[in-house]
Coordinates of C-alpha atoms in Angstrom, one line a residue:
M8 CA 94.7 107.3 99.6
L9 CA 96.3 107.1 96.1
K10 CA 99.9 106.5 95.2
T11 CA 101.4 106.0 92.1
A12 CA 104.4 104.7 90.8
A13 CA 106.1 104.1 87.5
R14 CA 109.5 103.2 86.3
L15 CA 111.0 102.4 82.4
V16 CA 114.4 100.7 81.8
P17 CA 116.7 101.7 80.5
G18 CA 117.1 105.3 79.2
V19 CA 114.2 107.5 80.8
A20 CA 114.0 106.0 84.5
K21 CA 111.4 107.7 86.6
M22 CA 109.5 107.3 89.8
Y23 CA 106.4 108.8 90.8
R24 CA 104.9 109.8 93.8
V25 CA 101.2 111.7 94.0
A26 CA 99.9 113.0 96.6
L27 CA 96.6 115.2 95.7
T28 CA 94.1 117.8 97.2
A29 CA 91.2 116.4 97.9
G30 CA 88.1 117.0 100.6
L31 CA 87.8 113.7 103.0
A32 CA 83.9 114.5 102.3
T33 CA 83.7 113.9 98.0
A34 CA 82.9 110.6 97.4
L35 CA 86.9 108.9 96.2
A36 CA 88.6 112.0 94.2
G37 CA 92.4 111.8 94.8
C38 CA 92.8 110.6 98.6
S39 CA 89.5 110.5 99.4
L40 CA 88.2 107.6 101.0
G41 CA 85.3 108.4 103.2
S42 CA 82.1 110.2 104.7
S43 CA 83.9 111.9 107.2
S44 CA 83.8 115.9 106.9
L45 CA 87.4 115.7 107.8
S46 CA 88.9 118.5 105.7
S47 CA 92.4 117.3 103.8
G48 CA 95.8 117.7 104.8
F49 CA 97.5 116.7 101.7
T50 CA 99.8 119.1 99.5
D51 CA 99.2 118.4 96.0
T52 CA 102.6 116.8 94.7
D53 CA 104.4 115.0 91.6
T54 CA 107.3 114.2 93.4
T55 CA 110.2 112.5 90.8
A56 CA 113.8 110.3 91.2
S57 CA 115.9 108.8 88.4
L58 CA 116.6 105.3 89.2
A59 CA 119.5 103.5 87.8
S60 CA 118.9 100.8 85.3
S61 CA 119.7 98.5 88.4
P62 CA 118.3 100.4 91.2
S63 CA 119.4 100.5 94.5
P64 CA 117.4 98.7 97.3
S65 CA 116.2 101.8 98.8
P66 CA 116.6 105.3 96.7
A67 CA 115.9 108.0 98.1
F68 CA 113.4 111.0 96.4
S69 CA 114.9 113.8 94.9
S70 CA 112.4 116.1 97.6
P71 CA 110.6 115.7 101.0
I72 CA 106.9 114.4 100.9
K73 CA 104.9 117.5 101.8
S74 CA 102.1 115.6 102.4
V75 CA 101.1 115.6 106.1
G76 CA 98.1 112.6 106.4
L77 CA 95.1 111.8 105.4
G78 CA 92.8 114.6 106.6
G79 CA 95.5 116.4 108.0
E80 CA 97.5 115.6 111.3
P81 CA 95.6 113.8 113.6
S82 CA 94.8 115.5 117.1
A83 CA 97.4 113.4 119.3
P84 CA 100.1 110.9 117.9
R85 CA 99.6 107.4 117.5
E86 CA 102.1 105.1 119.0
V87 CA 103.2 103.1 115.7
K88 CA 105.0 99.8 115.3
V89 CA 109.0 100.5 115.1
A90 CA 111.5 97.8 114.5
A91 CA 114.9 97.2 112.9
L92 CA 113.5 95.3 110.4
D93 CA 111.3 98.4 109.3
K94 CA 113.9 100.0 106.0
A95 CA 111.5 102.2 104.4
P96 CA 112.4 105.1 103.9
S97 CA 112.0 108.0 106.4
G98 CA 109.1 110.4 104.7
T99 CA 107.7 108.2 101.9
F100 CA 104.5 106.5 103.4
E101 CA 101.9 108.0 105.3
R102 CA 99.0 106.7 108.3
A103 CA 95.8 107.0 108.4
P104 CA 94.7 109.2 111.6
P105 CA 92.6 106.9 114.1
G106 CA 88.9 106.0 113.3
V107 CA 89.1 108.2 110.2
L108 CA 87.6 105.2 108.2
S109 CA 85.5 103.3 110.8
D110 CA 82.2 104.4 109.6
R111 CA 83.1 103.2 106.4
D112 CA 80.9 99.1 105.8
Y113 CA 83.6 96.7 104.7
S114 CA 82.1 93.2 105.3
K115 CA 81.4 93.3 101.0
T116 CA 84.6 94.7 99.9
A117 CA 86.3 91.5 98.0
L118 CA 88.4 91.7 94.3
N119 CA 87.6 89.3 91.9
A120 CA 90.8 89.9 89.3
E121 CA 88.8 89.1 85.9
M122 CA 86.2 91.8 86.8
A123 CA 89.4 94.4 87.8
R124 CA 91.1 93.3 84.3
D125 CA 87.8 93.9 82.2
L126 CA 87.3 97.1 83.7
I127 CA 91.0 98.2 82.9
N128 CA 90.9 96.9 80.3
D129 CA 87.2 99.0 79.0
Y130 CA 89.0 102.1 80.3
R131 CA 91.8 101.1 78.2
K132 CA 89.8 100.4 74.9
K133 CA 88.0 104.0 75.3
H134 CA 91.3 105.5 74.7
G135 CA 93.0 102.9 72.0
L136 CA 94.9 100.9 73.4
K137 CA 95.5 96.9 73.5
P138 CA 94.7 95.5 76.3
L139 CA 96.4 93.9 79.6
K140 CA 96.9 89.7 80.5
L141 CA 96.6 89.0 84.2
N142 CA 99.8 87.5 84.8
P143 CA 101.7 85.5 87.5
E144 CA 104.5 86.8 89.1
L145 CA 102.9 90.9 88.6
T146 CA 100.1 89.7 90.9
E147 CA 102.7 88.0 93.3
A148 CA 104.2 91.5 93.4
A149 CA 101.1 92.9 94.4
K150 CA 100.3 90.9 96.7
S151 CA 103.3 90.9 98.7
H152 CA 103.0 94.4 99.0
S153 CA 99.6 94.6 99.9
R154 CA 100.6 92.1 102.6
D155 CA 103.1 94.9 103.5
L156 CA 101.4 97.9 103.8
A157 CA 98.7 96.0 106.3
K158 CA 100.9 94.6 108.3
W159 CA 102.7 98.1 109.0
D160 CA 98.8 100.1 108.0
R161 CA 100.3 102.7 105.8
I162 CA 100.6 103.4 102.2
S163 CA 104.2 103.6 100.3
H164 CA 105.3 102.4 97.1
Y165 CA 108.5 101.4 99.3
G166 CA 108.2 98.3 101.6
S167 CA 109.2 97.5 105.1
D168 CA 112.7 95.8 103.5
G169 CA 113.0 99.3 101.6
S170 CA 111.8 97.8 98.6
N171 CA 110.7 99.6 95.7
P172 CA 108.5 98.8 93.0
W173 CA 110.9 98.0 90.5
D174 CA 112.5 95.4 93.5
R175 CA 109.4 93.3 93.4
V176 CA 108.8 92.6 90.2
K177 CA 112.2 91.5 89.5
R178 CA 111.5 89.4 92.8
A179 CA 108.9 87.9 91.3
G180 CA 111.1 86.7 88.6
Y181 CA 108.9 89.6 85.7
R182 CA 112.0 90.2 83.6
A183 CA 110.4 94.0 82.8
R184 CA 111.5 96.6 80.2
L185 CA 108.3 98.9 82.1
T186 CA 106.6 98.5 85.3
A187 CA 104.6 101.3 87.1
E188 CA 102.1 100.5 90.4
N189 CA 99.3 102.4 91.4
V190 CA 98.5 101.5 95.2
G191 CA 94.9 102.3 97.1
T192 CA 94.2 102.1 100.7
G193 CA 90.5 102.0 102.5
Q194 CA 88.4 101.7 99.4
V195 CA 85.3 99.4 99.9
S196 CA 85.5 98.2 96.3
F197 CA 87.7 98.0 93.4
K198 CA 85.7 100.3 91.0
E199 CA 86.0 102.4 93.4
V200 CA 89.5 102.4 93.7
L201 CA 89.9 102.7 89.4
K202 CA 87.5 105.7 89.8
G203 CA 90.3 107.7 91.9
W204 CA 92.4 106.5 90.0
E205 CA 91.4 107.8 86.3
E206 CA 90.7 111.0 88.3
S207 CA 94.0 111.5 89.2
P208 CA 96.9 112.5 86.1
G209 CA 99.6 110.5 87.5
H210 CA 97.7 106.9 88.7
N211 CA 95.9 107.7 85.2
K212 CA 99.0 107.3 83.1
N213 CA 99.9 104.1 84.5
L214 CA 96.5 102.8 83.6
L215 CA 97.3 103.5 80.4
A216 CA 100.4 103.1 79.6
P217 CA 100.7 102.2 75.8
D218 CA 103.5 99.7 75.9
A219 CA 101.6 97.8 78.3
Q220 CA 101.3 93.9 78.2
H221 CA 100.4 92.5 81.9
M222 CA 99.1 93.1 85.0
G223 CA 98.5 92.2 88.8
I224 CA 96.4 93.0 91.1
A225 CA 95.7 92.4 95.1
L226 CA 93.4 93.3 98.0
V227 CA 94.5 92.8 101.8
Q228 CA 92.2 93.2 104.3
D229 CA 92.4 93.9 108.1
P230 CA 89.8 95.5 110.2
K231 CA 92.3 95.6 112.6
T232 CA 94.2 98.7 110.7
E233 CA 93.2 102.3 109.9
F234 CA 93.4 101.6 106.3
K235 CA 91.3 98.5 106.9
S236 CA 91.9 97.5 102.4
F237 CA 95.3 97.6 101.0
W238 CA 94.8 97.9 96.8
T239 CA 98.1 97.1 94.4
L240 CA 97.9 97.2 90.6
V241 CA 100.9 96.6 89.1
V242 CA 101.3 96.7 85.2
G243 CA 104.6 95.7 83.2
A244 CA 105.7 94.8 79.6
P245 CA 108.7 92.2 79.2
M246 CA 112.0 92.7 77.9

């Protein structure tokens, strides 16, 4: 499953969220994650919301999220953690049905940040764009979000504290004039999640942001979760 968000400041300030229609039986296309024969329950959406130049911790999307969950609704409701500290806006995240990725082998799943950077830069070079440099602040923003997604076993651009990508980049100490975030869950390798991002218009737009200069990339794994792997890419350009 994939999500994408982007932010420019000031002027055009938009967050993009993409949930793509895809069958789980295909090799990673859009939200497809495994070899299961489940059909997709996602509605193809591109939900946008304008943010002020100094965004509040939890801005609302302009319309409800239409996707119903990875592979459609689970046959029975799953017990989920509910805590007063969870301030993510209702309807801004999805969970995986129980066991949907249990047939995938994550024993060799790992992230080499330099390799990921090189693959992204090779892709950008093909489109005549400048390479990105790994940045410690954006890497920290990516890590914090992947950790949070793994803790709650979901995919979202909102953290459990209600934060959006712009908030997390600011917290990490990066003074951005542009920032964008791609998220993926359930992929076995970085090449797999990158392929999904390339094939999704919203995610691809972030990969090919012409003004981006820096990037941070993170992977958090938790075999006890349904999503198993939680990938976050943050790209940005400083003030």
